[in-house]
PDB file of C-alpha atoms in Angstrom:
ATOM      1  CA  UNK A1357     -33.945  -5.262  -6.088  1.00  0.00           C
ATOM      2  CA  UNK A1358     -34.849  -6.786  -2.722  1.00  0.00           C
ATOM      3  CA  UNK A1359     -34.072  -5.182   0.628  1.00  0.00           C
ATOM      4  CA  UNK A1360     -31.473  -7.892   1.312  1.00  0.00           C
ATOM      5  CA  UNK A1361     -29.685  -7.159  -1.969  1.00  0.00           C
ATOM      6  CA  UNK A1362     -29.777  -3.386  -1.397  1.00  0.00           C
ATOM      7  CA  UNK A1363     -28.347  -3.811   2.094  1.00  0.00           C
ATOM      8  CA  UNK A1364     -25.541  -6.035   0.800  1.00  0.00           C
ATOM      9  CA  UNK A1365     -24.694  -3.609  -2.002  1.00  0.00           C
ATOM     10  CA  UNK A1366     -24.656  -0.661   0.398  1.00  0.00           C
ATOM     11  CA  UNK A1367     -22.395  -2.588   2.797  1.00  0.00           C
ATOM     12  CA  UNK A1368     -19.897  -3.345   0.029  1.00  0.00           C
ATOM     13  CA  UNK A1369     -19.819   0.266  -1.150  1.00  0.00           C
ATOM     14  CA  UNK A1370     -19.188   1.507   2.379  1.00  0.00           C
ATOM     15  CA  UNK A1371     -16.437  -1.013   3.155  1.00  0.00           C
ATOM     16  CA  UNK A1372     -14.746  -0.772  -0.245  1.00  0.00           C
ATOM     17  CA  UNK A1373     -12.311   2.074   0.349  1.00  0.00           C
ATOM     18  CA  UNK A1374     -12.027   4.418  -2.591  1.00  0.00           C
ATOM     19  CA  UNK A1375     -14.795   2.809  -4.628  1.00  0.00           C
ATOM     20  CA  UNK A1376     -17.828   4.228  -2.865  1.00  0.00           C
ATOM     21  CA  UNK A1377     -19.318   7.385  -4.199  1.00  0.00           C
ATOM     22  CA  UNK A1378     -22.399   9.522  -4.043  1.00  0.00           C
ATOM     23  CA  UNK A1379     -24.369   9.346  -0.861  1.00  0.00           C
ATOM     24  CA  UNK A1380     -22.175   6.559   0.602  1.00  0.00           C
ATOM     25  CA  UNK A1381     -18.893   8.481   0.280  1.00  0.00           C
ATOM     26  CA  UNK A1382     -19.187  10.218   3.651  1.00  0.00           C
ATOM     27  CA  UNK A1383     -20.110   7.036   5.498  1.00  0.00           C
ATOM     28  CA  UNK A1384     -17.272   5.141   3.816  1.00  0.00           C
ATOM     29  CA  UNK A1385     -14.771   7.805   4.892  1.00  0.00           C
ATOM     30  CA  UNK A1386     -15.952   7.684   8.506  1.00  0.00           C
ATOM     31  CA  UNK A1387     -15.814   3.872   8.618  1.00  0.00           C
ATOM     32  CA  UNK A1388     -12.348   3.772   7.043  1.00  0.00           C
ATOM     33  CA  UNK A1389     -10.988   6.415   9.421  1.00  0.00           C
ATOM     34  CA  UNK A1390     -12.457   4.614  12.445  1.00  0.00           C
ATOM     35  CA  UNK A1391     -10.977   1.242  11.469  1.00  0.00           C
ATOM     36  CA  UNK A1392      -7.615   2.825  10.738  1.00  0.00           C
ATOM     37  CA  UNK A1393      -7.596   4.546  14.149  1.00  0.00           C
ATOM     38  CA  UNK A1394      -8.494   1.245  15.814  1.00  0.00           C
ATOM     39  CA  UNK A1395      -5.595  -0.457  14.003  1.00  0.00           C
ATOM     40  CA  UNK A1396      -3.101   2.118  15.274  1.00  0.00           C
ATOM     41  CA  UNK A1397      -4.454   1.898  18.822  1.00  0.00           C
ATOM     42  CA  UNK A1398      -4.147  -1.897  18.672  1.00  0.00           C
ATOM     43  CA  UNK A1399      -0.508  -1.728  17.675  1.00  0.00           C
ATOM     44  CA  UNK A1400       0.205   0.780  20.451  1.00  0.00           C
ATOM     45  CA  UNK A1401      -1.614  -1.424  22.975  1.00  0.00           C
ATOM     46  CA  UNK A1402       0.366  -4.476  21.841  1.00  0.00           C
ATOM     47  CA  UNK A1403       3.648  -2.613  22.274  1.00  0.00           C
ATOM     48  CA  UNK A1404       2.699  -1.244  25.689  1.00  0.00           C
ATOM     49  CA  UNK A1405       1.539  -4.696  26.771  1.00  0.00           C
ATOM     50  CA  UNK A1406       5.133  -5.927  26.650  1.00  0.00           C
ATOM     51  CA  UNK A1407       6.145  -3.462  29.398  1.00  0.00           C
ATOM     52  CA  UNK A1408       5.790  -5.278  32.733  1.00  0.00           C
ATOM     53  CA  UNK A1409       4.913  -2.161  34.727  1.00  0.00           C
ATOM     54  CA  UNK A1410       2.163  -1.090  32.338  1.00  0.00           C
ATOM     55  CA  UNK A1411       0.874  -4.638  31.972  1.00  0.00           C
ATOM     56  CA  UNK A1412       0.624  -5.067  35.747  1.00  0.00           C
ATOM     57  CA  UNK A1413      -1.320  -1.829  36.155  1.00  0.00           C
ATOM     58  CA  UNK A1414      -3.464  -1.753  33.017  1.00  0.00           C
ATOM     59  CA  UNK A1415      -3.491  -5.397  31.962  1.00  0.00           C
ATOM     60  CA  UNK A1416      -7.257  -5.754  32.387  1.00  0.00           C
ATOM     61  CA  UNK A1417      -7.941  -2.614  30.353  1.00  0.00           C
ATOM     62  CA  UNK A1418      -5.656  -3.786  27.555  1.00  0.00           C
ATOM     63  CA  UNK A1419      -7.367  -7.179  27.541  1.00  0.00           C
ATOM     64  CA  UNK A1420     -10.846  -5.646  27.260  1.00  0.00           C
ATOM     65  CA  UNK A1421      -9.645  -3.368  24.482  1.00  0.00           C
ATOM     66  CA  UNK A1422      -8.181  -6.338  22.623  1.00  0.00           C
ATOM     67  CA  UNK A1423     -11.460  -8.266  22.847  1.00  0.00           C
ATOM     68  CA  UNK A1424     -13.393  -5.236  21.609  1.00  0.00           C
ATOM     69  CA  UNK A1425     -10.978  -4.728  18.709  1.00  0.00           C
ATOM     70  CA  UNK A1426     -11.092  -8.373  17.672  1.00  0.00           C
ATOM     71  CA  UNK A1427     -14.888  -8.282  17.666  1.00  0.00           C
ATOM     72  CA  UNK A1428     -14.871  -5.184  15.437  1.00  0.00           C
ATOM     73  CA  UNK A1429     -12.305  -6.708  13.069  1.00  0.00           C
ATOM     74  CA  UNK A1430     -14.273  -9.968  12.987  1.00  0.00           C
ATOM     75  CA  UNK A1431     -17.504  -8.190  12.086  1.00  0.00           C
ATOM     76  CA  UNK A1432     -15.628  -6.237   9.408  1.00  0.00           C
ATOM     77  CA  UNK A1433     -14.172  -9.430   7.931  1.00  0.00           C
ATOM     78  CA  UNK A1434     -17.527 -11.245   7.924  1.00  0.00           C
ATOM     79  CA  UNK A1435     -19.263  -8.273   6.296  1.00  0.00           C
ATOM     80  CA  UNK A1436     -16.593  -8.069   3.600  1.00  0.00           C
ATOM     81  CA  UNK A1437     -16.923 -11.784   2.806  1.00  0.00           C
ATOM     82  CA  UNK A1438     -20.710 -11.494   2.789  1.00  0.00           C
ATOM     83  CA  UNK A1439     -20.923  -8.413   0.553  1.00  0.00           C
ATOM     84  CA  UNK A1440     -17.967  -9.031  -1.794  1.00  0.00           C
ATOM     85  CA  UNK A1441     -20.243 -10.704  -4.368  1.00  0.00           C
ATOM     86  CA  UNK A1442     -21.593  -7.246  -5.233  1.00  0.00           C
ATOM     87  CA  UNK A1443     -18.260  -6.559  -6.932  1.00  0.00           C
ATOM     88  CA  UNK A1444     -17.812  -7.673 -10.534  1.00  0.00           C
ATOM     89  CA  UNK A1445     -14.391  -9.043  -9.596  1.00  0.00           C
ATOM     90  CA  UNK A1446     -15.887 -11.448  -7.045  1.00  0.00           C
ATOM     91  CA  UNK A1447     -19.123 -12.348  -8.795  1.00  0.00           C
ATOM     92  CA  UNK A1448     -20.569 -15.665  -7.652  1.00  0.00           C
ATOM     93  CA  UNK A1449     -21.960 -16.728  -4.294  1.00  0.00           C
ATOM     94  CA  UNK A1450     -19.344 -19.457  -3.724  1.00  0.00           C
ATOM     95  CA  UNK A1451     -16.571 -18.966  -6.265  1.00  0.00           C
ATOM     96  CA  UNK A1452     -16.581 -15.204  -5.764  1.00  0.00           C
ATOM     97  CA  UNK A1453     -16.259 -15.447  -1.996  1.00  0.00           C
ATOM     98  CA  UNK A1454     -13.596 -18.139  -2.288  1.00  0.00           C
ATOM     99  CA  UNK A1455     -11.622 -15.865  -4.599  1.00  0.00           C
ATOM    100  CA  UNK A1456     -12.065 -12.961  -2.179  1.00  0.00           C
ATOM    101  CA  UNK A1457     -10.819 -14.815   0.911  1.00  0.00           C
ATOM    102  CA  UNK A1458      -7.652 -15.694  -1.027  1.00  0.00           C
ATOM    103  CA  UNK A1459      -6.951 -12.063  -1.925  1.00  0.00           C
ATOM    104  CA  UNK A1460      -4.092 -10.234  -0.225  1.00  0.00           C
ATOM    105  CA  UNK A1461      -6.110  -7.914   1.996  1.00  0.00           C
ATOM    106  CA  UNK A1462      -8.557 -10.647   3.000  1.00  0.00           C
ATOM    107  CA  UNK A1463      -5.653 -12.835   4.138  1.00  0.00           C
ATOM    108  CA  UNK A1464      -4.267  -9.908   6.147  1.00  0.00           C
ATOM    109  CA  UNK A1465      -7.679  -9.311   7.735  1.00  0.00           C
ATOM    110  CA  UNK A1466      -7.895 -12.971   8.730  1.00  0.00           C
ATOM    111  CA  UNK A1467      -4.330 -12.977  10.063  1.00  0.00           C
ATOM    112  CA  UNK A1468      -5.190  -9.974  12.232  1.00  0.00           C
ATOM    113  CA  UNK A1469      -7.899 -11.846  14.152  1.00  0.00           C
ATOM    114  CA  UNK A1470      -6.767 -15.477  13.924  1.00  0.00           C
ATOM    115  CA  UNK A1471      -4.151 -15.344  16.753  1.00  0.00           C
ATOM    116  CA  UNK A1472      -6.833 -14.294  19.234  1.00  0.00           C
ATOM    117  CA  UNK A1473      -9.032 -17.318  18.518  1.00  0.00           C
ATOM    118  CA  UNK A1474      -6.228 -19.836  17.962  1.00  0.00           C
ATOM    119  CA  UNK A1475      -4.508 -18.982  21.265  1.00  0.00           C
ATOM    120  CA  UNK A1476      -7.372 -20.465  23.316  1.00  0.00           C
ATOM    121  CA  UNK A1477      -6.531 -23.886  24.706  1.00  0.00           C
ATOM    122  CA  UNK A1478      -2.867 -23.730  23.714  1.00  0.00           C
ATOM    123  CA  UNK A1479       0.274 -23.735  25.795  1.00  0.00           C
ATOM    124  CA  UNK A1480       0.795 -20.358  27.467  1.00  0.00           C
ATOM    125  CA  UNK A1481       4.190 -19.752  25.873  1.00  0.00           C
ATOM    126  CA  UNK A1482       2.927 -20.581  22.390  1.00  0.00           C
ATOM    127  CA  UNK A1483      -0.144 -18.422  22.970  1.00  0.00           C
ATOM    128  CA  UNK A1484       2.102 -15.481  23.829  1.00  0.00           C
ATOM    129  CA  UNK A1485       3.994 -15.948  20.578  1.00  0.00           C
ATOM    130  CA  UNK A1486       0.724 -15.949  18.640  1.00  0.00           C
ATOM    131  CA  UNK A1487      -0.488 -12.830  20.401  1.00  0.00           C
ATOM    132  CA  UNK A1488       2.681 -11.022  19.419  1.00  0.00           C
ATOM    133  CA  UNK A1489       1.540 -11.524  15.831  1.00  0.00           C
ATOM    134  CA  UNK A1490      -1.095  -8.876  16.554  1.00  0.00           C
ATOM    135  CA  UNK A1491       1.423  -6.276  15.416  1.00  0.00           C
ATOM    136  CA  UNK A1492       0.697  -7.512  11.886  1.00  0.00           C
ATOM    137  CA  UNK A1493      -2.615  -5.703  12.189  1.00  0.00           C
ATOM    138  CA  UNK A1494      -0.624  -2.673  11.151  1.00  0.00           C
ATOM    139  CA  UNK A1495      -0.465  -4.213   7.670  1.00  0.00           C
ATOM    140  CA  UNK A1496      -4.231  -3.715   7.503  1.00  0.00           C
ATOM    141  CA  UNK A1497      -3.502   0.007   7.308  1.00  0.00           C
ATOM    142  CA  UNK A1498      -2.154  -0.511   3.783  1.00  0.00           C
ATOM    143  CA  UNK A1499      -5.762  -0.727   2.623  1.00  0.00           C
ATOM    144  CA  UNK A1500      -6.280   2.929   3.556  1.00  0.00           C
ATOM    145  CA  UNK A1501      -3.111   4.450   2.047  1.00  0.00           C
ATOM    146  CA  UNK A1502      -2.690   4.870  -1.696  1.00  0.00           C
ATOM    147  CA  UNK A1503       1.106   5.066  -1.287  1.00  0.00           C
ATOM    148  CA  UNK A1504       1.216   1.665   0.407  1.00  0.00           C
ATOM    149  CA  UNK A1505      -1.086   0.237  -2.234  1.00  0.00           C
ATOM    150  CA  UNK A1506       1.304   1.582  -4.855  1.00  0.00           C
ATOM    151  CA  UNK A1507       4.194  -0.140  -3.070  1.00  0.00           C
ATOM    152  CA  UNK A1508       2.337  -3.441  -3.201  1.00  0.00           C
ATOM    153  CA  UNK A1509       1.623  -2.941  -6.893  1.00  0.00           C
ATOM    154  CA  UNK A1510       5.303  -2.166  -7.572  1.00  0.00           C
ATOM    155  CA  UNK A1511       6.394  -5.327  -5.747  1.00  0.00           C
ATOM    156  CA  UNK A1512       3.856  -7.341  -7.731  1.00  0.00           C
ATOM    157  CA  UNK A1513       5.085  -5.953 -11.050  1.00  0.00           C
ATOM    158  CA  UNK A1514       8.768  -6.395 -10.199  1.00  0.00           C
ATOM    159  CA  UNK A1515       8.401  -9.708  -8.377  1.00  0.00           C
ATOM    160  CA  UNK A1516      10.391 -11.651 -10.973  1.00  0.00           C
ATOM    161  CA  UNK A1517      13.350  -9.253 -10.909  1.00  0.00           C
ATOM    162  CA  UNK A1518      13.298  -9.064  -7.113  1.00  0.00           C
ATOM    163  CA  UNK A1519      13.103 -12.856  -6.838  1.00  0.00           C
ATOM    164  CA  UNK A1520      16.102 -13.276  -9.137  1.00  0.00           C
ATOM    165  CA  UNK A1521      18.164 -10.726  -7.197  1.00  0.00           C
ATOM    166  CA  UNK A1522      17.321 -12.356  -3.863  1.00  0.00           C
ATOM    167  CA  UNK A1523      18.202 -15.757  -5.299  1.00  0.00           C
ATOM    168  CA  UNK A1524      21.584 -14.416  -6.418  1.00  0.00           C
ATOM    169  CA  UNK A1525      22.154 -12.984  -2.946  1.00  0.00           C
ATOM    170  CA  UNK A1526      21.321 -16.359  -1.432  1.00  0.00           C
ATOM    171  CA  UNK A1527      23.710 -18.160  -3.759  1.00  0.00           C
ATOM    172  CA  UNK A1528      26.463 -15.645  -2.989  1.00  0.00           C
ATOM    173  CA  UNK A1529      25.904 -16.111   0.745  1.00  0.00           C
ATOM    174  CA  UNK A1530      26.063 -19.917   0.621  1.00  0.00           C
ATOM    175  CA  UNK A1531      29.107 -20.079  -1.668  1.00  0.00           C
ATOM    176  CA  UNK A1532      31.163 -17.478   0.206  1.00  0.00           C
ATOM    177  CA  UNK A1533      30.292 -18.898   3.624  1.00  0.00           C
ATOM    178  CA  UNK A1534      31.398 -22.362   2.498  1.00  0.00           C
ATOM    179  CA  UNK A1535      34.698 -21.000   1.168  1.00  0.00           C
ATOM    180  CA  UNK A1536      35.259 -18.986   4.345  1.00  0.00           C
ATOM    181  CA  UNK A1537      34.609 -22.047   6.495  1.00  0.00           C
ATOM    182  CA  UNK A1538      37.355 -24.027   4.762  1.00  0.00           C
ATOM    183  CA  UNK A1539      39.700 -21.017   4.790  1.00  0.00           C
ATOM    184  CA  UNK A1540      39.308 -20.149   8.511  1.00  0.00           C
ATOM    185  CA  UNK A1541      38.297 -23.312  10.360  1.00  0.00           C
ATOM    186  CA  UNK A1542      41.905 -24.261  11.152  1.00  0.00           C
ATOM    187  CA  UNK A1543      42.882 -20.802  12.412  1.00  0.00           C
ATOM    188  CA  UNK A1544      39.592 -20.023  14.250  1.00  0.00           C
ATOM    189  CA  UNK A1545      37.728 -23.248  15.012  1.00  0.00           C
ATOM    190  CA  UNK A1546      35.655 -21.535  17.704  1.00  0.00           C
ATOM    191  CA  UNK A1547      34.458 -18.757  15.335  1.00  0.00           C
ATOM    192  CA  UNK A1548      34.015 -20.714  12.087  1.00  0.00           C
ATOM    193  CA  UNK A1549      33.112 -24.065  13.598  1.00  0.00           C
ATOM    194  CA  UNK A1550      30.575 -24.878  10.875  1.00  0.00           C
ATOM    195  CA  UNK A1551      29.151 -23.554   7.644  1.00  0.00           C
ATOM    196  CA  UNK A1552      26.040 -22.152   9.417  1.00  0.00           C
ATOM    197  CA  UNK A1553      28.382 -20.062  11.600  1.00  0.00           C
ATOM    198  CA  UNK A1554      30.115 -18.884   8.436  1.00  0.00           C
ATOM    199  CA  UNK A1555      26.737 -18.031   6.897  1.00  0.00           C
ATOM    200  CA  UNK A1556      26.182 -15.510   9.687  1.00  0.00           C
ATOM    201  CA  UNK A1557      29.511 -13.873   8.820  1.00  0.00           C
ATOM    202  CA  UNK A1558      28.576 -13.852   5.126  1.00  0.00           C
ATOM    203  CA  UNK A1559      25.184 -12.258   5.786  1.00  0.00           C
ATOM    204  CA  UNK A1560      26.565  -9.387   7.868  1.00  0.00           C
ATOM    205  CA  UNK A1561      29.327  -8.851   5.296  1.00  0.00           C
ATOM    206  CA  UNK A1562      27.119  -8.947   2.198  1.00  0.00           C
ATOM    207  CA  UNK A1563      24.636  -6.574   3.811  1.00  0.00           C
ATOM    208  CA  UNK A1564      27.555  -4.331   4.941  1.00  0.00           C
ATOM    209  CA  UNK A1565      26.313  -4.459   8.544  1.00  0.00           C
ATOM    210  CA  UNK A1566      29.646  -5.696   9.890  1.00  0.00           C
ATOM    211  CA  UNK A1567      28.959  -6.561  13.537  1.00  0.00           C
ATOM    212  CA  UNK A1568      32.602  -7.609  13.889  1.00  0.00           C
ATOM    213  CA  UNK A1569      32.080 -10.720  16.014  1.00  0.00           C
ATOM    214  CA  UNK A1570      33.566 -12.899  13.229  1.00  0.00           C
ATOM    215  CA  UNK A1571      36.631 -11.597  11.396  1.00  0.00           C
ATOM    216  CA  UNK A1572      38.929 -13.584   9.088  1.00  0.00           C
ATOM    217  CA  UNK A1573      42.596 -13.664  10.146  1.00  0.00           C
ATOM    218  CA  UNK A1574      44.226 -15.742   7.417  1.00  0.00           C
ATOM    219  CA  UNK A1575      45.423 -14.183   4.164  1.00  0.00           C
ATOM    220  CA  UNK A1576      43.040 -16.284   2.098  1.00  0.00           C
ATOM    221  CA  UNK A1577      40.167 -15.454   4.412  1.00  0.00           C
ATOM    222  CA  UNK A1578      40.898 -11.723   4.302  1.00  0.00           C
ATOM    223  CA  UNK A1579      41.084 -11.752   0.505  1.00  0.00           C
ATOM    224  CA  UNK A1580      37.786 -13.600   0.367  1.00  0.00           C
ATOM    225  CA  UNK A1581      36.275 -11.184   2.867  1.00  0.00           C
ATOM    226  CA  UNK A1582      37.294  -8.184   0.759  1.00  0.00           C
ATOM    227  CA  UNK A1583      35.827  -9.771  -2.357  1.00  0.00           C
ATOM    228  CA  UNK A1584      32.564 -10.529  -0.562  1.00  0.00           C
ATOM    229  CA  UNK A1585      32.343  -6.943   0.716  1.00  0.00           C
ATOM    230  CA  UNK A1586      32.755  -5.540  -2.806  1.00  0.00           C
ATOM    231  CA  UNK A1587      30.294  -7.989  -4.367  1.00  0.00           C
ATOM    232  CA  UNK A1588      27.825  -7.493  -1.545  1.00  0.00           C
ATOM    233  CA  UNK A1589      27.708  -3.740  -2.131  1.00  0.00           C
ATOM    234  CA  UNK A1590      26.564  -4.256  -5.713  1.00  0.00           C
ATOM    235  CA  UNK A1591      24.381  -7.302  -5.176  1.00  0.00           C
ATOM    236  CA  UNK A1592      22.630  -5.801  -2.179  1.00  0.00           C
ATOM    237  CA  UNK A1593      21.640  -2.759  -4.228  1.00  0.00           C
ATOM    238  CA  UNK A1594      19.863  -4.809  -6.901  1.00  0.00           C
ATOM    239  CA  UNK A1595      16.489  -5.196  -5.097  1.00  0.00           C
ATOM    240  CA  UNK A1596      16.506  -1.507  -4.167  1.00  0.00           C
ATOM    241  CA  UNK A1597      17.235  -0.608  -7.784  1.00  0.00           C
ATOM    242  CA  UNK A1598      14.345  -2.710  -9.056  1.00  0.00           C
ATOM    243  CA  UNK A1599      11.986  -1.118  -6.531  1.00  0.00           C
ATOM    244  CA  UNK A1600      13.159   2.378  -7.488  1.00  0.00           C
ATOM    245  CA  UNK A1601      12.599   1.552 -11.155  1.00  0.00           C
ATOM    246  CA  UNK A1602       9.122   0.263 -10.367  1.00  0.00           C
ATOM    247  CA  UNK A1603       8.203   3.418  -8.443  1.00  0.00           C
ATOM    248  CA  UNK A1604       9.516   5.566 -11.292  1.00  0.00           C
ATOM    249  CA  UNK A1605       7.397   3.649 -13.800  1.00  0.00           C
ATOM    250  CA  UNK A1606       4.323   3.900 -11.565  1.00  0.00           C
ATOM    251  CA  UNK A1607       4.712   7.649 -11.038  1.00  0.00           C
ATOM    252  CA  UNK A1608       5.419   8.232 -14.721  1.00  0.00           C
ATOM    253  CA  UNK A1609       2.375   6.200 -15.644  1.00  0.00           C
ATOM    254  CA  UNK A1610       0.250   8.334 -13.336  1.00  0.00           C
ATOM    255  CA  UNK A1611       1.562  11.556 -14.864  1.00  0.00           C
ATOM    256  CA  UNK A1612       0.944  10.231 -18.388  1.00  0.00           C
ATOM    257  CA  UNK A1613      -2.646   9.385 -17.465  1.00  0.00           C
ATOM    258  CA  UNK A1614      -3.027  12.880 -16.035  1.00  0.00           C
ATOM    259  CA  UNK A1615      -1.712  14.452 -19.237  1.00  0.00           C
ATOM    260  CA  UNK A1616      -4.075  12.312 -21.308  1.00  0.00           C
ATOM    261  CA  UNK A1617      -7.045  13.421 -19.229  1.00  0.00           C
ATOM    262  CA  UNK A1618      -5.965  17.067 -19.499  1.00  0.00           C
ATOM    263  CA  UNK A1619      -5.549  16.686 -23.269  1.00  0.00           C
ATOM    264  CA  UNK A1620      -9.027  15.187 -23.562  1.00  0.00           C
ATOM    265  CA  UNK A1621     -10.524  18.044 -21.552  1.00  0.00           C
ATOM    266  CA  UNK A1622      -8.672  20.625 -23.663  1.00  0.00           C
ATOM    267  CA  UNK A1623      -9.827  18.970 -26.909  1.00  0.00           C
ATOM    268  CA  UNK A1624     -13.389  18.857 -25.622  1.00  0.00           C
ATOM    269  CA  UNK A1625     -13.206  22.535 -24.731  1.00  0.00           C
ATOM    270  CA  UNK A1626     -11.893  23.384 -28.197  1.00  0.00           C
ATOM    271  CA  UNK A1627     -14.686  21.435 -29.900  1.00  0.00           C
ATOM    272  CA  UNK A1628     -17.252  23.165 -27.708  1.00  0.00           C
ATOM    273  CA  UNK A1629     -15.764  26.548 -28.537  1.00  0.00           C
ATOM    274  CA  UNK A1630     -15.820  25.820 -32.265  1.00  0.00           C
ATOM    275  CA  UNK A1631     -19.435  24.661 -32.254  1.00  0.00           C
ATOM    276  CA  UNK A1632     -20.775  27.355 -29.963  1.00  0.00           C
ATOM    277  CA  UNK A1633     -22.096  30.759 -31.057  1.00  0.00           C
ATOM    278  CA  UNK A1634     -19.546  33.498 -30.323  1.00  0.00           C
ATOM    279  CA  UNK A1635     -22.039  35.309 -28.163  1.00  0.00           C
ATOM    280  CA  UNK A1636     -22.525  32.205 -25.967  1.00  0.00           C
ATOM    281  CA  UNK A1637     -18.866  31.903 -24.926  1.00  0.00           C
ATOM    282  CA  UNK A1638     -18.196  33.793 -21.698  1.00  0.00           C
ATOM    283  CA  UNK A1639     -14.784  32.305 -20.762  1.00  0.00           C
ATOM    284  CA  UNK A1640     -11.720  31.498 -22.839  1.00  0.00           C
ATOM    285  CA  UNK A1641     -11.451  27.684 -23.291  1.00  0.00           C
ATOM    286  CA  UNK A1642      -7.622  27.891 -23.107  1.00  0.00           C
ATOM    287  CA  UNK A1643      -6.778  30.273 -20.248  1.00  0.00           C
ATOM    288  CA  UNK A1644     -10.126  30.490 -18.471  1.00  0.00           C
ATOM    289  CA  UNK A1645     -10.250  34.300 -18.424  1.00  0.00           C
ATOM    290  CA  UNK A1646     -13.571  36.067 -18.877  1.00  0.00           C
ATOM    291  CA  UNK A1647     -14.328  37.363 -22.368  1.00  0.00           C
ATOM    292  CA  UNK A1648     -15.690  40.900 -22.746  1.00  0.00           C
ATOM    293  CA  UNK A1649     -17.124  40.625 -26.256  1.00  0.00           C
ATOM    294  CA  UNK A1650     -20.477  39.595 -24.832  1.00  0.00           C
ATOM    295  CA  UNK A1651     -20.958  42.833 -22.952  1.00  0.00           C
ATOM    296  CA  UNK A1652     -19.562  44.815 -25.878  1.00  0.00           C
ATOM    297  CA  UNK A1653     -21.926  43.031 -28.248  1.00  0.00           C
ATOM    298  CA  UNK A1654     -24.868  43.740 -25.993  1.00  0.00           C
ATOM    299  CA  UNK A1655     -23.921  47.419 -25.836  1.00  0.00           C
ATOM    300  CA  UNK A1656     -23.454  47.527 -29.629  1.00  0.00           C
ATOM    301  CA  UNK A1657     -26.809  45.869 -30.195  1.00  0.00           C
ATOM    302  CA  UNK A1658     -28.353  48.340 -27.779  1.00  0.00           C
ATOM    303  CA  UNK A1659     -26.910  51.306 -29.633  1.00  0.00           C
ATOM    304  CA  UNK A1660     -27.992  49.862 -32.986  1.00  0.00           C
ATOM    305  CA  UNK A1661     -31.492  49.343 -31.632  1.00  0.00           C
ATOM    306  CA  UNK A1662     -31.679  52.884 -30.351  1.00  0.00           C
ATOM    307  CA  UNK A1663     -30.571  54.293 -33.697  1.00  0.00           C
ATOM    308  CA  UNK A1664     -33.151  52.120 -35.476  1.00  0.00           C
ATOM    309  CA  UNK A1665     -35.958  53.347 -33.254  1.00  0.00           C
ATOM    310  CA  UNK A1666     -34.918  56.970 -33.835  1.00  0.00           C
ATOM    311  CA  UNK A1667     -34.916  56.435 -37.604  1.00  0.00           C
ATOM    312  CA  UNK A1668     -38.384  54.897 -37.521  1.00  0.00           C
ATOM    313  CA  UNK A1669     -39.747  57.788 -35.484  1.00  0.00           C
ATOM    314  CA  UNK A1670     -38.227  60.289 -37.905  1.00  0.00           C
TER     315      UNK A1670
END
């Protein structure tokens, strides 16, 4: 293996969180912790940058820190694209890298640095909007948390159920807002002046937020509002129920895998105990406690040897 190939393989093992092992494990942990800390500091800096007093006093410092962070994130992204071909999943100099840049985390990494480069030469107001997208760098932290990775896996597995439930919520919102518009437009033309205005009422009612700035006053409108509130309580709980079911399945799957591994280890210990000489077993393969037969056997053998020597001498 050439020096170039070894360097690329080492880079991939260090940057691939959770997959590096052996001598690269310590370096991978340090790199992951440093990038994660930089992500959190970036989000904090973005939030503080919206405070006029802090921006006026420390604006230059925040700007330098942003440039430094973008450079680090850019180098990280380039190194990941360069070294990803060392993974079996992204094998291939061109096709492998193209597949990698379309992966979820690669898209997030690109979205974290793109606003900085795109904002140059644009209108100041539009550039400010793009720079606010820097808060999405927090999504990069999902790479370093197994719980967040599990959440993404649950959403991926339950995407069909969640999509159906959201589609039903959308249909309920459009239908009820249209009915409410025709029921209330004569009594409250300033509140329900159009179906989009009624959609806002339907959204806050279905989600049980209830801001109260749009309230039906007619009998038909109040009956419809009560029906929407009841339906919204059940329909709004559907996505949460699917997510809870997905988490339960994921946790149960993890516990099953753990029990399988424990069963394999126990079976292996039993086979070892059956094949081993009794005098070679020092610990119980079931409870792990130390066995005393070895010492007793040694003492018994010692006594037998002493008696044999005495008999020979006699």
